[in-house]
Coordinates of N, CA and C in Angstrom, one line a residue:
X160 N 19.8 -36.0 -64.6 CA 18.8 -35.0 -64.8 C 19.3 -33.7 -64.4
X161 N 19.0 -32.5 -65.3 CA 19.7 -31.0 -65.0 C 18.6 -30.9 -63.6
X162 N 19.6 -30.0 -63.0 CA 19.1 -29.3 -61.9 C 18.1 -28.0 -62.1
X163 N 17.5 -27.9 -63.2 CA 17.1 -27.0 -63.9 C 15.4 -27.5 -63.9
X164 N 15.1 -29.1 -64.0 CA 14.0 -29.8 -64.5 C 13.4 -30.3 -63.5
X165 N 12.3 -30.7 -63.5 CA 11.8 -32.2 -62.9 C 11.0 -33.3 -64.2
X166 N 11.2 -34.2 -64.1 CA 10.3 -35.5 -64.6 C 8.9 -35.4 -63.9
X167 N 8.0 -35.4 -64.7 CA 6.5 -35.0 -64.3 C 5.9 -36.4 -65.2
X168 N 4.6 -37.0 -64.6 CA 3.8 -37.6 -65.5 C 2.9 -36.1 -66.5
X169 N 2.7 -36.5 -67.6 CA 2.1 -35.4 -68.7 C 0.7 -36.3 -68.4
X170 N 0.7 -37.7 -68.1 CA -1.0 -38.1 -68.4 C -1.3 -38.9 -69.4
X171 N -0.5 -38.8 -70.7 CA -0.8 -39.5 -72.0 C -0.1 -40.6 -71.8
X172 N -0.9 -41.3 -72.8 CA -0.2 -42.9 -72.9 C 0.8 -43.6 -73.7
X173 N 1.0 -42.3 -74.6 CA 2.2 -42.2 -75.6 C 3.7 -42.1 -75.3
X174 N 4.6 -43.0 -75.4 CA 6.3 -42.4 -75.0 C 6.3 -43.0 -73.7
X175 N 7.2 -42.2 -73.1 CA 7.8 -42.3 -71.5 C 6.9 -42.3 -70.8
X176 N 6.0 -41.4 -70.9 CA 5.2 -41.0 -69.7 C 5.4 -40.3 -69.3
X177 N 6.2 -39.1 -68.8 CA 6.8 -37.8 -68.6 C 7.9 -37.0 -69.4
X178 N 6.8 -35.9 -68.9 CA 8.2 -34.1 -69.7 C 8.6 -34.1 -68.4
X179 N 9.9 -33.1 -69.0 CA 10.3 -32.1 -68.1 C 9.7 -30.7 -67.8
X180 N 9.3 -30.5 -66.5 CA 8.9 -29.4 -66.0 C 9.9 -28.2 -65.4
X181 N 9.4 -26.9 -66.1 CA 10.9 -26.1 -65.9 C 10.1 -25.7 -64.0
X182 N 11.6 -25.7 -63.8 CA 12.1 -25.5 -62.2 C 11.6 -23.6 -61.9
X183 N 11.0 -23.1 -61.3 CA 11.1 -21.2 -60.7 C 12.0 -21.4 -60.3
X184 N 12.5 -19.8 -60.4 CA 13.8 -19.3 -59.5 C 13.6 -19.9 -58.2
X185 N 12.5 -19.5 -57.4 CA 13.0 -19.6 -55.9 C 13.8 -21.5 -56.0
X186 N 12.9 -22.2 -56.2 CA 12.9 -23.3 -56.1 C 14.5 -24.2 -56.5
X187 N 14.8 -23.2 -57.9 CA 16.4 -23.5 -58.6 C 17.2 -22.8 -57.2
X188 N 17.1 -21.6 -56.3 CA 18.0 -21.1 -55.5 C 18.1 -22.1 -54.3
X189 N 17.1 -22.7 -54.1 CA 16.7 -23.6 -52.8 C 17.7 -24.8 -53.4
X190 N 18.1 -25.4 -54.4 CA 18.3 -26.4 -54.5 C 20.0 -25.8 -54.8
X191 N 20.4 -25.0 -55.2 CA 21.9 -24.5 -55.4 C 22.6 -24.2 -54.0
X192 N 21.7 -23.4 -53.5 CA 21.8 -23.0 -52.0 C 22.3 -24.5 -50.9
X193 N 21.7 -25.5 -51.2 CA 21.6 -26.7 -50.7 C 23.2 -27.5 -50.7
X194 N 24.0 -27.0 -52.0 CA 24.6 -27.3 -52.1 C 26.1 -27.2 -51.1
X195 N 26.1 -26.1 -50.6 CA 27.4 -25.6 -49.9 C 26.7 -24.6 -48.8
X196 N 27.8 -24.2 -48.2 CA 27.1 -23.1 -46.9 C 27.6 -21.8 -47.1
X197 N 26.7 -20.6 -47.3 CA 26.7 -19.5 -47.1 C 27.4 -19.2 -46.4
X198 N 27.5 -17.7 -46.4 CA 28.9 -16.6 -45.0 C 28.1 -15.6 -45.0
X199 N 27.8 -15.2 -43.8 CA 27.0 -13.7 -43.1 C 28.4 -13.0 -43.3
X200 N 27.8 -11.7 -42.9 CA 28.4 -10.6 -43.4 C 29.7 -10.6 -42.4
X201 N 29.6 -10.2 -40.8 CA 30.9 -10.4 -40.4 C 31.5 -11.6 -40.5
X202 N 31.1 -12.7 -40.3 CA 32.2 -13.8 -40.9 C 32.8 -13.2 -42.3
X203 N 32.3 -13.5 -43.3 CA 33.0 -13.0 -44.6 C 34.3 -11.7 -44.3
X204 N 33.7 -10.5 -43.4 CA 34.9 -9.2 -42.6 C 35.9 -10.2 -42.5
X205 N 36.1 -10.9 -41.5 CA 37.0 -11.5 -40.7 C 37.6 -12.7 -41.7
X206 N 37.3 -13.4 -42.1 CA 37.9 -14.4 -42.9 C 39.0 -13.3 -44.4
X207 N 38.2 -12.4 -44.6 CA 38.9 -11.4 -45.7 C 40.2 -10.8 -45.0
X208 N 40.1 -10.2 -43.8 CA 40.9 -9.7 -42.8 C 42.3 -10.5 -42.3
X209 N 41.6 -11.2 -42.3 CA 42.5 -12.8 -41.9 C 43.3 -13.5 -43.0
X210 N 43.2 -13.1 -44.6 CA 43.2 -13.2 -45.2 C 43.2 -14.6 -45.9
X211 N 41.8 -15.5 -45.1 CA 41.3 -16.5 -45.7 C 40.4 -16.7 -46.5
X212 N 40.6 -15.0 -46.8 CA 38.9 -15.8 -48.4 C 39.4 -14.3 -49.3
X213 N 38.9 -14.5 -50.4 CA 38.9 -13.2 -51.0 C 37.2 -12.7 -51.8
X214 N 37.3 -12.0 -51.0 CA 35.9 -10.8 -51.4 C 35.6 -10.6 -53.2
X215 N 34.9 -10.9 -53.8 CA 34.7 -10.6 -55.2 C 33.1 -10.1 -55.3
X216 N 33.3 -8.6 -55.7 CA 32.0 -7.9 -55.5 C 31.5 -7.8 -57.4
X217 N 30.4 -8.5 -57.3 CA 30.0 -8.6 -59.0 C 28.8 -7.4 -59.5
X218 N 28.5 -7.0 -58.4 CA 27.6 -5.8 -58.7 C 27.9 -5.3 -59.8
X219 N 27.2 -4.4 -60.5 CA 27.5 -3.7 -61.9 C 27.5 -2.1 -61.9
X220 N 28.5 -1.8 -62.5 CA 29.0 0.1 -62.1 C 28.0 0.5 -61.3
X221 N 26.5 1.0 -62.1 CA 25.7 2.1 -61.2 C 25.4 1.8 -59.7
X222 N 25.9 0.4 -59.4 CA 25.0 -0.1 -58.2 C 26.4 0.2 -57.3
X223 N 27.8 0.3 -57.8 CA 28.8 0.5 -56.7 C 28.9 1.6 -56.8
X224 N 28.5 3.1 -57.5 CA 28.9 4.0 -57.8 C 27.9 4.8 -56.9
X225 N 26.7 4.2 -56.8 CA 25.1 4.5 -56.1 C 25.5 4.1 -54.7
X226 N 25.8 2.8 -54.4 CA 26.3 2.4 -52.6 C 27.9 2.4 -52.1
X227 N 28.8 2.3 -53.0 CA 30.0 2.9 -52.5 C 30.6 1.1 -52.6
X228 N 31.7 0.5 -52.2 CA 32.6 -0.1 -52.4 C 32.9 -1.3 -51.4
X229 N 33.4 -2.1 -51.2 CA 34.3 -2.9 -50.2 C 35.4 -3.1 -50.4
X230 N 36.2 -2.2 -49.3 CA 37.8 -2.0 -49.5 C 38.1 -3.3 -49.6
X231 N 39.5 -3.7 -50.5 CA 39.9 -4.9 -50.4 C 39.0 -5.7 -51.8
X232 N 38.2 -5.5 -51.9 CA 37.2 -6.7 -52.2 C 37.5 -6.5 -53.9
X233 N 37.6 -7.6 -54.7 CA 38.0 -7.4 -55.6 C 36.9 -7.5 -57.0
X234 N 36.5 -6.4 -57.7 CA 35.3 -6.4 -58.6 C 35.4 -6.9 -60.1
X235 N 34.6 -7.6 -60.1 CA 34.8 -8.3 -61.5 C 33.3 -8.4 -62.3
X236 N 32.6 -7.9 -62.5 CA 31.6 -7.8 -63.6 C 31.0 -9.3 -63.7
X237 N 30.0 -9.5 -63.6 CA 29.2 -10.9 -63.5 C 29.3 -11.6 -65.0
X238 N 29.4 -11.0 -65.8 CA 29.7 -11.5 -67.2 C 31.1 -12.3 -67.5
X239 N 32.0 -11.8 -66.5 CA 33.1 -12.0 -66.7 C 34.0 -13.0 -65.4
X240 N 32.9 -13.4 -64.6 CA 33.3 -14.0 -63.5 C 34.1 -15.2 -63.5
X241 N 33.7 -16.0 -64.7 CA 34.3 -17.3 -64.7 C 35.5 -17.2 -65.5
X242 N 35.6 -16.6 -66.6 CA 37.4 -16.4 -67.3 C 38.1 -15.6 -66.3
X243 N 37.8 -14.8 -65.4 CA 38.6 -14.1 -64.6 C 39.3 -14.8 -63.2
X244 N 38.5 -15.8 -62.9 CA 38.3 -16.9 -61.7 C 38.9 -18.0 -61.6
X245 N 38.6 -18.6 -63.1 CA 39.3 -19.7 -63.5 C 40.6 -20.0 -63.4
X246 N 41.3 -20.7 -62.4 CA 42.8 -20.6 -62.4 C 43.3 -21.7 -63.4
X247 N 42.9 -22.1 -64.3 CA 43.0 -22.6 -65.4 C 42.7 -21.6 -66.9
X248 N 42.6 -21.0 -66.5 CA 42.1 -19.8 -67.3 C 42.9 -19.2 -67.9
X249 N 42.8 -18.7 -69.3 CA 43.9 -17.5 -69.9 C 43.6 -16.2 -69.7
X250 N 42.2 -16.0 -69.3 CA 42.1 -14.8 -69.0 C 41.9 -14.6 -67.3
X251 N 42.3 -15.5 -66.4 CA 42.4 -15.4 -65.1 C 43.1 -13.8 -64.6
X252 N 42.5 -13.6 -63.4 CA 43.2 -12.5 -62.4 C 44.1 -13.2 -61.7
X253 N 45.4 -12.1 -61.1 CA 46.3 -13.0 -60.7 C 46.2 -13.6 -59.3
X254 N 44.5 -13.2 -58.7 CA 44.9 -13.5 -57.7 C 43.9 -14.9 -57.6
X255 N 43.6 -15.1 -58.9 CA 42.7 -16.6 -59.6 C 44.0 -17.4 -59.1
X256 N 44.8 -18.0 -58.6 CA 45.8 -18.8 -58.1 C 45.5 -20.5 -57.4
X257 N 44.5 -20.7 -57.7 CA 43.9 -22.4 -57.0 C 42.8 -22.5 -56.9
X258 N 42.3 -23.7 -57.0 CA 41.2 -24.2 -56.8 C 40.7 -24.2 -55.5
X259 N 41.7 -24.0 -54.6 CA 41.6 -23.9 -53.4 C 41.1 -23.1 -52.6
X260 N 41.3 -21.8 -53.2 CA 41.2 -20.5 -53.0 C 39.5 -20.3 -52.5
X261 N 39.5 -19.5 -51.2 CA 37.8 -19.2 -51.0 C 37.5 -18.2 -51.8
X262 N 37.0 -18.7 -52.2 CA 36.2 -16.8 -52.7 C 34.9 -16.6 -52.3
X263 N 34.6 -15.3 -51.8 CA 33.1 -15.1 -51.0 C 32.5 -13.5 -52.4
X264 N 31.6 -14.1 -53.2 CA 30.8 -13.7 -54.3 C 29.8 -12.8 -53.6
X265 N 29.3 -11.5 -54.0 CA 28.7 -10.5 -52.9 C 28.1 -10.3 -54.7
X266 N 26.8 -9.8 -54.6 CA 26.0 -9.3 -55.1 C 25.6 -7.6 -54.5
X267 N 24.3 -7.5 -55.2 CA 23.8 -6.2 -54.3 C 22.7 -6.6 -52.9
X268 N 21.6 -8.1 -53.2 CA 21.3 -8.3 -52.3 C 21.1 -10.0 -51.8
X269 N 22.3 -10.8 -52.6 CA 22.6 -12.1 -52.5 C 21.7 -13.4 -53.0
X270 N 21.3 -12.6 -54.2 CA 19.8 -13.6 -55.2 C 21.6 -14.2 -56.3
X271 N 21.8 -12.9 -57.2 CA 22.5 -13.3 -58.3 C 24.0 -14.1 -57.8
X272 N 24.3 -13.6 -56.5 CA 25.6 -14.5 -56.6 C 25.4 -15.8 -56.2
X273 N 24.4 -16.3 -55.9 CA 23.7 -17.7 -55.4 C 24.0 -18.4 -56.7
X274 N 23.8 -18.1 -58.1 CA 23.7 -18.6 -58.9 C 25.0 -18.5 -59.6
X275 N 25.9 -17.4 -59.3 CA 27.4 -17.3 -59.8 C 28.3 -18.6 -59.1
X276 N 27.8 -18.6 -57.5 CA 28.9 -19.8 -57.3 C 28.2 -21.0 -57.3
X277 N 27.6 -21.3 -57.9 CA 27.2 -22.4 -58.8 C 28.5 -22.8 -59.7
X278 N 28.4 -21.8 -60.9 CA 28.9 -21.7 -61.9 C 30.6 -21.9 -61.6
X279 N 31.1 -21.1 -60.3 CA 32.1 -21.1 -60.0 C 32.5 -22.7 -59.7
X280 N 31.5 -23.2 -58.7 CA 31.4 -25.2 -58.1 C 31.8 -25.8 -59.9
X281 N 30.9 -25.5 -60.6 CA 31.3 -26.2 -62.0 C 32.8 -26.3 -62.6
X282 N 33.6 -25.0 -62.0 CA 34.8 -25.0 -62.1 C 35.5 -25.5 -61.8
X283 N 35.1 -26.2 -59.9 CA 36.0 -26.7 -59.9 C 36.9 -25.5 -58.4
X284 N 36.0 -24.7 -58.2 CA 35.9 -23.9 -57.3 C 35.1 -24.3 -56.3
X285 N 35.9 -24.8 -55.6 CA 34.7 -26.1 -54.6 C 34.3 -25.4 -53.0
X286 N 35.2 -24.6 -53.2 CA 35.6 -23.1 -51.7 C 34.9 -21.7 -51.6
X287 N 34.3 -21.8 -53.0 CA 33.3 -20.3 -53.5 C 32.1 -20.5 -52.3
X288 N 31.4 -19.4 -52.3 CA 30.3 -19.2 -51.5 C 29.9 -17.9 -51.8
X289 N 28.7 -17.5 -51.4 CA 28.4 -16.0 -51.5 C 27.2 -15.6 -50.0
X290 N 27.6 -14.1 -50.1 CA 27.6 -13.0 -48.8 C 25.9 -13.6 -49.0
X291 N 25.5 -13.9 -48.1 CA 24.2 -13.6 -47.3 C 23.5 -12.6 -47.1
X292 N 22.8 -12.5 -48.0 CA 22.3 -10.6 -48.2 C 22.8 -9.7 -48.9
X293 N 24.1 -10.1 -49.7 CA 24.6 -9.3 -50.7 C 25.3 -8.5 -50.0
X294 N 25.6 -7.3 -50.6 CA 26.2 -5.3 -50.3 C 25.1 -4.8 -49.3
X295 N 24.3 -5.2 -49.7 CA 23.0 -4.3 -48.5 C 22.9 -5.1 -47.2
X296 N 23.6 -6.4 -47.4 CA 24.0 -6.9 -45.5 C 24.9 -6.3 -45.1
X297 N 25.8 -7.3 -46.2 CA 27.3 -5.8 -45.3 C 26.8 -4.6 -45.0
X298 N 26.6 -3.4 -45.3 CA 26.8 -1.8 -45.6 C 25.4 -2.1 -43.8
X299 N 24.4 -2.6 -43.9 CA 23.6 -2.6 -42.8 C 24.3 -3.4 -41.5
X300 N 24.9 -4.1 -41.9 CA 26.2 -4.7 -40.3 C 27.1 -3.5 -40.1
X301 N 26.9 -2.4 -40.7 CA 27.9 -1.4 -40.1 C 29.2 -1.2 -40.7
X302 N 29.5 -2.8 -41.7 CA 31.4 -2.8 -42.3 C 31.7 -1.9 -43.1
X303 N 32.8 -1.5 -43.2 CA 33.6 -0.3 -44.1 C 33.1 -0.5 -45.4
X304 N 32.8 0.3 -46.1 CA 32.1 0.8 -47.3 C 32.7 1.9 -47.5
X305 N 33.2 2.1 -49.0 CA 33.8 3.3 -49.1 C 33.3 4.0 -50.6

């Protein structure tokens, strides 16, 4: 069954006896979320630092141009996340190098990348996770923002 659905009785006595009921966002985040563990903002610092994970900020121009940057952190356009990521990929980045690879997915306030490393786990990217709060945890923990 998609993670998208549930099986519902409809009531009628016709067929199966249940549709599928489409899933709300909160409810699809709760169950994606469930899947792997999140990184607060200084962990994600320190693990980048340390250079155990790599930063990939998916925001979209006006929103880094409006709050400013994460040194290091490498930007890739949400549209474009999975051919760029994919180390099986022809259109991979070069630092797309393994399945192994952490990558910590930062949004602007940590809704949309919940659902990016999803997509990333589909890959095969089993080490993805994303910032807890997005840009606007970090930049409120105080971390370099440029």
């Amino acid at each position: 069954m998609s993670t998208t659905h549930k099986r519902v009785s409809d009531g009628s006595s016709g067929g199966s006896g249940s549709v599928q009921r489409p899933v709300g966002i909160d409810e699809l985040l709760e169950r994606v979320r469930a899947g792997y563990g999140r990184i607060e903002p200084q962990d994600a610092y320190k693990a980048a630092r340390a250079g155990d994970a790599l930063l990939v900020d998916i925001r979209y121009a006006a929103l880094r141009e409006r709050d400013g940057l994460i040194p290091g952190a490498l930007v890739v356009e949400r549209n474009e996340l999975e051919w760029r990521l994919d180390p099986q990929g022809s259109h991979r980045l070069p630092e797309a190098t393994s399945h192994a690879l952490r990558i910590v997915v930062i949004c602007n306030e940590g809704y949309a990348s919940s659902l990016a490393v999803q997509s990333l786990h589909q890959l095969g990217l089993h080490r993805a996770t994303d910032l807890v709060g997005g840009f606007q945890a970090w930049r409120a923990a105080g971390l370099p923002v440029v």
